[in-house]
């Protein structure tokens, strides 16, 4: 690894020297590094949620890519399941060291452009440290909370100003650095009232100063540059949660409250976001988060009717899933998808079901969860011997084959989904702990359950 890093740094040094020529049209950039304990064999570089390149790891877990032209700006790099941001100025040459077992904490940048990127990682880790200690702080009264929150912000602001002065980074990078600093602070303030209420049962809102939410005026909610920046998404989520919670009777049943609050979030977003691109992204995020949290089909239909009305006529993934949810009603046949067993024989979900069947999903990336589900299925199989259990793997074929050679399924029939998009858009698979129950004739009994739910057996009766 040491020799590789030396050679790569030498290459980057040469690249920097070459890029020093006065060529305003030269946007050459370099990106490389090493991944210890990799979980996949590649690094994905993206910008604005669009993949720029998939860079393979070699046999020594190194990667390297020369870009003949790379537009300066904020990018992200992903090594499944984790990702982080990276900022390229013109002609930057960045080498990165990553340990996939300790992803965020291990990241170190070297090369031209390292200072600003290492600063962004340090600020991120400071914010994460805050996030871990702040849950208990929301229980405090407003004076105590404000004092702690302001103190944490000022310490990071001093760090930010010092690094900015030393590094003399570009205005565009400063836009993101300052946004990460401020939005983290604003997010805490947005969360205070409703988290305080959840933790203590006290409605603290009447005690808030009249100017408490003045910080909202400082956030440009309609700047497209912020759409795919996670601190902005986190702030918007907190703001909408806070604003929607103010509109509801706390005595509402949980399912009804979730529905009403999420419809309110859509309506609030529609009223405060004027940039169409930003608005549609926020509406999509609200809808996707609702899909992840809500398992009531009737509520989903009401929610998606409102989402469709506000988001316009253009079709997208969310609307496709919304239509699929309406199909996944009890009594309907489950949509066919391509499934194969470990011997590559096809399995027809519509004709090969003869008994009540429980379908759950798994991935090699979540081995502990797989073991827990397998133990649960073994117990259920003893209690319900007439029920079939099917374990559908969602990994790539190579990983599926590898797991089949190493893992034995005794209580469930293992199958492989050959096309993940079929699962996503036909069965609305958005979380791995989803479980589907089919009647003996193959029709749907319940398409939205969770095998690990303590009340799961009630759905089998």
Short mmCIF file of C-alpha atoms in Angstrom, two decimals:
data_model
loop_
_atom_site.label_atom_id
_atom_site.label_comp_id
_atom_site.label_asym_id
_atom_site.label_seq_id
_atom_site.Cartn_x
_atom_site.Cartn_y
_atom_site.Cartn_z
CA UNK A 1 0.00 0.00 0.00
CA UNK A 2 2.85 2.39 0.88
CA UNK A 3 4.50 1.99 -2.54
CA UNK A 4 1.17 2.50 -4.26
CA UNK A 5 0.50 5.70 -2.31
CA UNK A 6 4.00 7.00 -3.10
CA UNK A 7 3.60 6.25 -6.81
CA UNK A 8 0.13 7.75 -6.93
CA UNK A 9 1.23 10.88 -5.10
CA UNK A 10 4.14 11.20 -7.55
CA UNK A 11 1.72 10.91 -10.45
CA UNK A 12 -0.54 13.52 -8.88
CA UNK A 13 2.44 15.82 -8.32
CA UNK A 14 3.31 15.58 -11.99
CA UNK A 15 -0.33 16.22 -12.85
CA UNK A 16 -0.33 19.34 -10.69
CA UNK A 17 2.84 20.61 -12.39
CA UNK A 18 1.31 20.02 -15.81
CA UNK A 19 -1.91 21.73 -14.80
CA UNK A 20 0.00 24.80 -13.67
CA UNK A 21 0.36 25.89 -17.26
CA UNK A 22 -1.85 28.86 -18.10
CA UNK A 23 -4.50 26.93 -20.00
CA UNK A 24 -7.98 28.15 -19.21
CA UNK A 25 -9.51 25.26 -21.18
CA UNK A 26 -7.70 22.49 -19.27
CA UNK A 27 -10.02 20.81 -16.76
CA UNK A 28 -8.01 17.62 -16.28
CA UNK A 29 -8.48 16.03 -12.83
CA UNK A 30 -7.33 12.85 -11.10
CA UNK A 31 -9.05 10.69 -8.52
CA UNK A 32 -7.60 7.58 -6.91
CA UNK A 33 -6.90 5.81 -3.66
CA UNK A 34 -7.10 2.60 -1.68
CA UNK A 35 -10.00 0.86 0.08
CA UNK A 36 -9.20 -1.41 3.01
CA UNK A 37 -11.70 -4.18 3.79
CA UNK A 38 -13.81 -3.40 0.71
CA UNK A 39 -17.47 -4.43 0.59
CA UNK A 40 -17.65 -4.10 -3.22
CA UNK A 41 -15.11 -4.05 -6.05
CA UNK A 42 -15.67 -0.47 -7.17
CA UNK A 43 -16.05 3.19 -6.26
CA UNK A 44 -18.92 5.18 -7.79
CA UNK A 45 -18.35 8.88 -8.48
CA UNK A 46 -21.56 10.89 -8.90
CA UNK A 47 -22.79 14.46 -9.20
CA UNK A 48 -26.37 15.59 -8.56
CA UNK A 49 -27.46 11.97 -8.14
CA UNK A 50 -26.11 11.06 -11.61
CA UNK A 51 -23.28 8.55 -11.93
CA UNK A 52 -20.18 10.06 -13.54
CA UNK A 53 -18.04 6.94 -13.45
CA UNK A 54 -17.76 3.51 -11.83
CA UNK A 55 -14.08 3.00 -10.97
CA UNK A 56 -13.00 -0.61 -10.33
CA UNK A 57 -10.65 -1.71 -7.55
CA UNK A 58 -7.62 -3.71 -8.68
CA UNK A 59 -6.36 -6.88 -6.99
CA UNK A 60 -4.69 -4.73 -4.30
CA UNK A 61 -7.88 -2.71 -3.65
CA UNK A 62 -6.45 0.38 -5.36
CA UNK A 63 -8.35 2.57 -7.81
CA UNK A 64 -7.32 5.39 -10.13
CA UNK A 65 -9.01 7.52 -12.77
CA UNK A 66 -7.88 10.40 -14.95
CA UNK A 67 -10.67 12.71 -16.08
CA UNK A 68 -9.81 14.64 -19.22
CA UNK A 69 -12.44 17.19 -18.28
CA UNK A 70 -14.11 17.46 -14.88
CA UNK A 71 -16.34 20.44 -14.10
CA UNK A 72 -15.43 22.03 -10.74
CA UNK A 73 -18.01 21.45 -8.04
CA UNK A 74 -19.41 19.13 -5.39
CA UNK A 75 -19.43 15.39 -6.14
CA UNK A 76 -20.06 12.28 -4.08
CA UNK A 77 -18.21 8.99 -4.00
CA UNK A 78 -19.86 5.77 -2.92
CA UNK A 79 -18.55 2.44 -1.73
CA UNK A 80 -21.72 0.49 -0.95
CA UNK A 81 -23.44 1.02 1.35
CA UNK A 82 -21.66 4.24 2.38
CA UNK A 83 -21.01 7.54 0.63
CA UNK A 84 -19.36 10.90 1.24
CA UNK A 85 -18.85 14.18 -0.56
CA UNK A 86 -15.74 15.31 -2.43
CA UNK A 87 -15.13 18.74 -3.92
CA UNK A 88 -13.06 19.22 -7.07
CA UNK A 89 -11.68 22.60 -8.02
CA UNK A 90 -10.14 22.97 -11.47
CA UNK A 91 -7.25 20.50 -11.98
CA UNK A 92 -7.50 18.97 -8.49
CA UNK A 93 -5.68 15.66 -8.06
CA UNK A 94 -7.05 13.77 -5.07
CA UNK A 95 -5.98 10.50 -3.47
CA UNK A 96 -8.16 9.05 -0.75
CA UNK A 97 -7.67 6.37 1.87
CA UNK A 98 -10.76 4.52 3.11
CA UNK A 99 -11.41 1.65 5.51
CA UNK A 100 -14.85 0.28 4.60
CA UNK A 101 -15.30 -1.12 8.13
CA UNK A 102 -15.02 2.38 9.60
CA UNK A 103 -15.96 4.42 6.57
CA UNK A 104 -16.46 8.04 7.66
CA UNK A 105 -13.87 8.07 10.44
CA UNK A 106 -11.18 6.55 8.22
CA UNK A 107 -11.35 8.91 5.25
CA UNK A 108 -8.20 10.94 4.60
CA UNK A 109 -7.51 13.03 1.50
CA UNK A 110 -4.09 13.73 -0.02
CA UNK A 111 -2.96 15.54 -3.15
CA UNK A 112 -3.99 18.86 -4.61
CA UNK A 113 -7.32 19.84 -3.06
CA UNK A 114 -6.78 17.86 0.14
CA UNK A 115 -7.13 20.73 2.65
CA UNK A 116 -10.69 21.73 1.82
CA UNK A 117 -11.85 18.11 1.59
CA UNK A 118 -10.24 17.12 4.89
CA UNK A 119 -11.87 20.18 6.46
CA UNK A 120 -15.29 19.09 5.16
CA UNK A 121 -14.76 15.61 6.65
CA UNK A 122 -13.67 17.05 10.01
CA UNK A 123 -16.73 19.29 10.12
CA UNK A 124 -18.93 16.34 9.21
CA UNK A 125 -17.48 14.25 12.04
CA UNK A 126 -17.91 17.10 14.51
CA UNK A 127 -21.57 17.32 13.50
CA UNK A 128 -21.98 13.55 13.87
CA UNK A 129 -20.48 13.69 17.35
CA UNK A 130 -22.99 16.40 18.22
CA UNK A 131 -25.83 14.35 16.78
CA UNK A 132 -25.02 11.43 19.09
CA UNK A 133 -25.03 13.55 22.24
CA UNK A 134 -27.94 15.84 21.39
CA UNK A 135 -30.96 13.52 21.94
CA UNK A 136 -30.80 14.10 25.71
CA UNK A 137 -30.27 17.84 25.25
CA UNK A 138 -33.70 18.24 23.62
CA UNK A 139 -35.24 17.49 27.03
CA UNK A 140 -33.86 20.76 28.44
CA UNK A 141 -35.79 24.00 28.78
CA UNK A 142 -35.39 26.60 26.04
CA UNK A 143 -32.66 28.60 27.81
CA UNK A 144 -30.52 25.52 28.49
CA UNK A 145 -31.02 24.13 25.00
CA UNK A 146 -30.16 27.43 23.30
CA UNK A 147 -27.03 27.85 25.41
CA UNK A 148 -25.71 24.38 24.53
CA UNK A 149 -26.69 24.64 20.87
CA UNK A 150 -25.16 28.11 20.42
CA UNK A 151 -21.95 27.08 22.17
CA UNK A 152 -21.49 24.07 19.87
CA UNK A 153 -22.11 26.25 16.83
CA UNK A 154 -19.63 28.94 17.86
CA UNK A 155 -16.86 26.36 18.39
CA UNK A 156 -17.36 25.02 14.88
CA UNK A 157 -17.64 28.52 13.45
CA UNK A 158 -14.20 29.38 14.88
CA UNK A 159 -12.81 26.21 13.25
CA UNK A 160 -14.46 27.10 9.95
CA UNK A 161 -13.12 30.67 9.88
CA UNK A 162 -9.60 29.55 10.74
CA UNK A 163 -9.55 26.92 7.99
CA UNK A 164 -11.06 29.30 5.46
CA UNK A 165 -8.35 31.88 6.14
CA UNK A 166 -5.55 29.31 5.93
CA UNK A 167 -6.78 27.41 2.89
CA UNK A 168 -8.13 30.37 0.88
CA UNK A 169 -10.62 28.11 -0.81
CA UNK A 170 -12.94 29.14 -3.65
CA UNK A 171 -16.25 30.94 -3.14
CA UNK A 172 -18.14 27.97 -4.56
CA UNK A 173 -16.58 25.56 -2.06
CA UNK A 174 -17.27 28.07 0.71
CA UNK A 175 -20.94 27.96 -0.27
CA UNK A 176 -21.08 24.27 0.72
CA UNK A 177 -18.75 24.60 3.72
CA UNK A 178 -20.86 27.41 5.21
CA UNK A 179 -24.07 25.55 4.37
CA UNK A 180 -22.86 22.45 6.23
CA UNK A 181 -21.93 24.62 9.24
CA UNK A 182 -25.19 26.60 9.36
CA UNK A 183 -27.72 23.98 8.31
CA UNK A 184 -26.61 21.59 11.03
CA UNK A 185 -27.25 24.36 13.57
CA UNK A 186 -30.62 25.29 12.07
CA UNK A 187 -31.68 21.64 12.01
CA UNK A 188 -31.16 21.30 15.77
CA UNK A 189 -33.30 24.38 16.33
CA UNK A 190 -36.05 23.03 14.06
CA UNK A 191 -36.10 19.72 15.90
CA UNK A 192 -36.24 21.17 19.39
CA UNK A 193 -39.98 21.77 19.81
CA UNK A 194 -41.31 18.49 18.45
CA UNK A 195 -38.55 16.26 19.92
CA UNK A 196 -38.96 17.99 23.29
CA UNK A 197 -42.68 17.20 23.11
CA UNK A 198 -42.02 13.54 22.22
CA UNK A 199 -39.48 13.11 25.04
CA UNK A 200 -41.22 15.05 27.81
CA UNK A 201 -44.88 15.37 26.78
CA UNK A 202 -44.56 19.14 27.19
CA UNK A 203 -45.62 21.56 24.44
CA UNK A 204 -42.73 24.01 24.59
CA UNK A 205 -43.89 26.16 21.68
CA UNK A 206 -45.67 28.85 23.78
CA UNK A 207 -42.36 29.46 25.58
CA UNK A 208 -40.29 30.03 22.44
CA UNK A 209 -39.19 33.66 21.80
CA UNK A 210 -41.10 35.44 19.04
CA UNK A 211 -37.99 35.58 16.88
CA UNK A 212 -37.01 31.94 17.50
CA UNK A 213 -37.51 30.86 13.89
CA UNK A 214 -35.89 33.92 12.30
CA UNK A 215 -33.06 31.68 11.10
CA UNK A 216 -35.45 30.35 8.46
CA UNK A 217 -35.07 33.66 6.61
CA UNK A 218 -31.35 32.92 6.15
CA UNK A 219 -31.92 29.70 4.20
CA UNK A 220 -32.47 30.01 0.46
CA UNK A 221 -35.00 27.22 0.09
CA UNK A 222 -35.07 27.54 -3.68
CA UNK A 223 -31.36 27.27 -4.52
CA UNK A 224 -30.93 24.27 -6.90
CA UNK A 225 -27.30 23.88 -5.77
CA UNK A 226 -28.57 22.55 -2.44
CA UNK A 227 -30.99 19.93 -3.75
CA UNK A 228 -28.65 16.94 -3.46
CA UNK A 229 -26.69 18.14 -0.44
CA UNK A 230 -27.63 15.99 2.56
CA UNK A 231 -27.39 18.78 5.21
CA UNK A 232 -30.04 20.66 3.23
CA UNK A 233 -32.24 17.57 2.89
CA UNK A 234 -31.91 16.92 6.63
CA UNK A 235 -32.84 20.51 7.43
CA UNK A 236 -35.86 20.50 5.12
CA UNK A 237 -37.07 17.23 6.64
CA UNK A 238 -36.83 18.68 10.15
CA UNK A 239 -38.49 21.94 9.14
CA UNK A 240 -41.43 20.19 7.45
CA UNK A 241 -41.81 17.75 10.37
CA UNK A 242 -41.92 20.70 12.74
CA UNK A 243 -44.37 22.76 10.67
CA UNK A 244 -46.68 19.80 10.02
CA UNK A 245 -46.73 18.72 13.68
CA UNK A 246 -48.15 22.11 14.63
CA UNK A 247 -51.32 21.40 12.67
CA UNK A 248 -52.46 18.20 14.37
CA UNK A 249 -54.40 16.85 17.28
CA UNK A 250 -51.95 14.72 19.27
CA UNK A 251 -54.84 12.40 20.16
CA UNK A 252 -55.11 11.12 16.58
CA UNK A 253 -54.41 7.42 16.06
CA UNK A 254 -50.85 6.77 14.89
CA UNK A 255 -51.80 5.74 11.32
CA UNK A 256 -54.16 8.68 10.87
CA UNK A 257 -51.64 11.11 12.33
CA UNK A 258 -48.93 9.83 9.99
CA UNK A 259 -51.22 10.22 7.00
CA UNK A 260 -52.42 13.71 7.94
CA UNK A 261 -48.93 15.00 8.79
CA UNK A 262 -47.43 13.67 5.57
CA UNK A 263 -50.19 15.18 3.45
CA UNK A 264 -49.55 18.45 5.28
CA UNK A 265 -45.84 18.19 4.45
CA UNK A 266 -46.74 17.91 0.76
CA UNK A 267 -49.01 20.96 0.97
CA UNK A 268 -46.50 23.03 2.95
CA UNK A 269 -43.73 22.15 0.46
CA UNK A 270 -46.01 23.12 -2.40
CA UNK A 271 -46.58 26.53 -0.82
CA UNK A 272 -43.01 27.48 0.19
CA UNK A 273 -40.88 26.10 -2.65
CA UNK A 274 -41.13 28.21 -5.79
CA UNK A 275 -38.29 26.62 -7.78
CA UNK A 276 -39.90 23.72 -9.64
CA UNK A 277 -36.80 21.53 -9.56
CA UNK A 278 -36.35 21.97 -5.81
CA UNK A 279 -40.06 21.54 -5.12
CA UNK A 280 -40.31 18.28 -7.06
CA UNK A 281 -37.24 16.86 -5.31
CA UNK A 282 -38.68 17.74 -1.89
CA UNK A 283 -42.07 16.26 -2.78
CA UNK A 284 -40.32 13.08 -3.97
CA UNK A 285 -38.34 12.85 -0.73
CA UNK A 286 -41.51 13.23 1.36
CA UNK A 287 -43.23 10.55 -0.68
CA UNK A 288 -40.34 8.11 -0.53
CA UNK A 289 -39.97 8.57 3.22
CA UNK A 290 -43.70 7.89 3.61
CA UNK A 291 -43.40 4.68 1.60
CA UNK A 292 -40.68 3.56 4.00
CA UNK A 293 -42.67 4.29 7.14
CA UNK A 294 -46.33 3.60 6.33
CA UNK A 295 -47.81 0.15 5.75
CA UNK A 296 -51.50 1.00 5.57
CA UNK A 297 -52.77 0.56 2.01
CA UNK A 298 -55.82 2.83 2.39
CA UNK A 299 -53.65 5.61 3.75
CA UNK A 300 -51.14 5.13 0.97
CA UNK A 301 -53.84 5.63 -1.66
CA UNK A 302 -54.97 8.91 -0.07
CA UNK A 303 -51.40 10.08 0.23
CA UNK A 304 -50.48 9.27 -3.36
CA UNK A 305 -53.59 10.98 -4.70
CA UNK A 306 -52.36 14.20 -3.03
CA UNK A 307 -48.77 13.64 -4.16
CA UNK A 308 -49.86 13.14 -7.78
CA UNK A 309 -51.99 16.27 -7.71
CA UNK A 310 -49.12 18.45 -6.45
CA UNK A 311 -46.20 16.95 -8.36
CA UNK A 312 -47.66 17.36 -11.85
CA UNK A 313 -48.25 15.00 -14.74
CA UNK A 314 -44.67 13.83 -15.37
CA UNK A 315 -44.22 10.16 -14.51
CA UNK A 316 -41.45 9.08 -12.12
CA UNK A 317 -40.37 6.24 -9.85
CA UNK A 318 -42.53 7.42 -6.95
CA UNK A 319 -45.68 7.41 -9.08
CA UNK A 320 -44.84 3.97 -10.44
CA UNK A 321 -44.57 2.67 -6.89
CA UNK A 322 -47.77 4.47 -5.95
CA UNK A 323 -49.63 2.65 -8.74
CA UNK A 324 -48.07 -0.64 -7.65
CA UNK A 325 -49.22 -0.10 -4.06
CA UNK A 326 -52.82 0.16 -5.30
CA UNK A 327 -52.38 -3.23 -7.02
CA UNK A 328 -50.91 -4.90 -3.92
CA UNK A 329 -54.30 -5.19 -2.19
CA UNK A 330 -55.53 -8.29 -0.35
CA UNK A 331 -57.23 -10.69 -2.76
CA UNK A 332 -55.31 -9.50 -5.85
CA UNK A 333 -52.84 -11.79 -7.62
CA UNK A 334 -49.29 -10.75 -6.88
CA UNK A 335 -47.49 -9.34 -9.97
CA UNK A 336 -45.13 -11.86 -11.53
CA UNK A 337 -41.37 -11.30 -11.24
CA UNK A 338 -38.40 -13.35 -12.43
CA UNK A 339 -37.29 -15.77 -9.70
CA UNK A 340 -34.87 -18.71 -9.87
CA UNK A 341 -33.75 -21.34 -7.36
CA UNK A 342 -30.15 -22.29 -6.57
CA UNK A 343 -30.08 -24.62 -9.59
CA UNK A 344 -31.21 -21.79 -11.91
CA UNK A 345 -34.68 -23.30 -12.34
CA UNK A 346 -37.41 -20.71 -12.72
CA UNK A 347 -40.06 -20.33 -10.03
CA UNK A 348 -43.47 -18.98 -11.01
CA UNK A 349 -44.88 -17.08 -8.05
CA UNK A 350 -48.40 -17.24 -9.53
CA UNK A 351 -48.61 -20.98 -10.25
CA UNK A 352 -46.08 -22.65 -7.94
CA UNK A 353 -47.84 -21.57 -4.73
CA UNK A 354 -50.14 -24.24 -3.25
CA UNK A 355 -50.15 -23.31 0.44
CA UNK A 356 -50.16 -20.14 2.48
CA UNK A 357 -46.71 -18.63 1.85
CA UNK A 358 -44.54 -16.09 3.61
CA UNK A 359 -42.01 -14.25 1.42
CA UNK A 360 -39.15 -12.38 3.06
CA UNK A 361 -36.04 -10.73 1.61
CA UNK A 362 -32.35 -10.84 2.38
CA UNK A 363 -28.94 -9.66 1.27
CA UNK A 364 -25.39 -10.81 1.95
CA UNK A 365 -24.68 -7.25 3.11
CA UNK A 366 -26.86 -7.84 6.19
CA UNK A 367 -25.63 -11.19 7.50
CA UNK A 368 -26.72 -10.56 11.08
CA UNK A 369 -30.25 -9.71 9.97
CA UNK A 370 -30.33 -12.84 7.79
CA UNK A 371 -29.38 -15.00 10.77
CA UNK A 372 -32.09 -13.40 12.90
CA UNK A 373 -34.72 -13.92 10.21
CA UNK A 374 -33.64 -17.52 9.68
CA UNK A 375 -33.97 -18.26 13.40
CA UNK A 376 -37.41 -16.65 13.44
CA UNK A 377 -38.51 -18.72 10.43
CA UNK A 378 -37.33 -21.96 12.06
CA UNK A 379 -39.51 -21.21 15.08
CA UNK A 380 -42.49 -20.27 12.92
CA UNK A 381 -42.09 -23.41 10.83
CA UNK A 382 -42.48 -25.55 13.94
CA UNK A 383 -45.58 -23.63 14.99
CA UNK A 384 -47.07 -23.43 11.47
CA UNK A 385 -45.85 -26.53 9.59
CA UNK A 386 -48.37 -26.05 6.77
CA UNK A 387 -46.99 -22.63 5.80
CA UNK A 388 -44.30 -22.27 3.15
CA UNK A 389 -41.47 -19.79 3.66
CA UNK A 390 -39.57 -18.28 0.73
CA UNK A 391 -36.34 -16.29 1.16
CA UNK A 392 -35.76 -13.98 -1.82
CA UNK A 393 -32.19 -12.76 -2.31
CA UNK A 394 -31.74 -9.29 -3.83
CA UNK A 395 -27.97 -9.37 -4.53
CA UNK A 396 -26.12 -9.63 -7.82
CA UNK A 397 -25.91 -13.15 -9.25
CA UNK A 398 -22.27 -13.69 -8.23
CA UNK A 399 -23.01 -12.83 -4.58
CA UNK A 400 -26.12 -15.00 -4.62
CA UNK A 401 -24.13 -17.99 -5.93
CA UNK A 402 -21.45 -17.44 -3.32
CA UNK A 403 -24.01 -17.35 -0.50
CA UNK A 404 -25.68 -20.51 -1.78
CA UNK A 405 -22.36 -22.33 -1.50
CA UNK A 406 -21.81 -21.12 2.05
CA UNK A 407 -25.26 -20.82 3.66
CA UNK A 408 -27.87 -23.54 4.22
CA UNK A 409 -31.57 -22.69 4.33
CA UNK A 410 -33.39 -25.41 6.23
CA UNK A 411 -36.72 -23.74 6.98
CA UNK A 412 -37.20 -21.59 3.87
CA UNK A 413 -36.85 -22.05 0.13
CA UNK A 414 -34.11 -19.72 -1.18
CA UNK A 415 -34.82 -17.91 -4.45
CA UNK A 416 -33.00 -15.19 -6.35
CA UNK A 417 -34.63 -12.10 -7.87
CA UNK A 418 -32.81 -11.61 -11.17
CA UNK A 419 -34.13 -8.10 -11.77
CA UNK A 420 -34.16 -5.77 -8.77
CA UNK A 421 -36.22 -3.17 -10.65
CA UNK A 422 -39.05 -5.69 -10.82
CA UNK A 423 -39.00 -5.94 -7.03
CA UNK A 424 -38.83 -2.19 -6.70
CA UNK A 425 -41.63 -1.28 -9.08
CA UNK A 426 -43.90 -4.34 -8.92
CA UNK A 427 -43.60 -5.30 -5.26
CA UNK A 428 -42.55 -1.86 -3.97
CA UNK A 429 -39.51 -3.27 -2.19
CA UNK A 430 -37.91 -0.25 -0.53
CA UNK A 431 -36.63 -1.87 2.67
CA UNK A 432 -35.10 -5.28 3.25
CA UNK A 433 -37.25 -6.12 6.30
CA UNK A 434 -40.43 -6.16 4.19
CA UNK A 435 -42.50 -9.38 4.26
CA UNK A 436 -45.35 -10.52 2.01
CA UNK A 437 -47.98 -13.14 2.91
CA UNK A 438 -49.82 -15.00 0.14
CA UNK A 439 -52.98 -17.10 0.33
CA UNK A 440 -52.88 -20.78 -0.79
CA UNK A 441 -54.14 -19.74 -4.26
CA UNK A 442 -51.25 -17.29 -4.67
CA UNK A 443 -53.32 -14.17 -4.10
CA UNK A 444 -52.21 -11.49 -1.65
CA UNK A 445 -53.14 -11.83 1.99
CA UNK A 446 -50.94 -8.97 3.25
CA UNK A 447 -48.25 -7.32 1.12
CA UNK A 448 -46.90 -5.00 3.79
CA UNK A 449 -45.75 -6.82 6.92
CA UNK A 450 -42.50 -7.38 8.77
CA UNK A 451 -41.26 -10.85 9.72
CA UNK A 452 -39.54 -9.46 12.83
CA UNK A 453 -42.68 -7.70 14.09
CA UNK A 454 -43.58 -9.19 17.51
CA UNK A 455 -47.21 -9.31 16.30
CA UNK A 456 -46.35 -11.03 13.02
CA UNK A 457 -48.15 -14.28 13.87
CA UNK A 458 -51.46 -12.40 14.02
CA UNK A 459 -51.23 -11.95 10.23
CA UNK A 460 -50.92 -15.72 9.71
CA UNK A 461 -54.31 -16.56 11.20
#
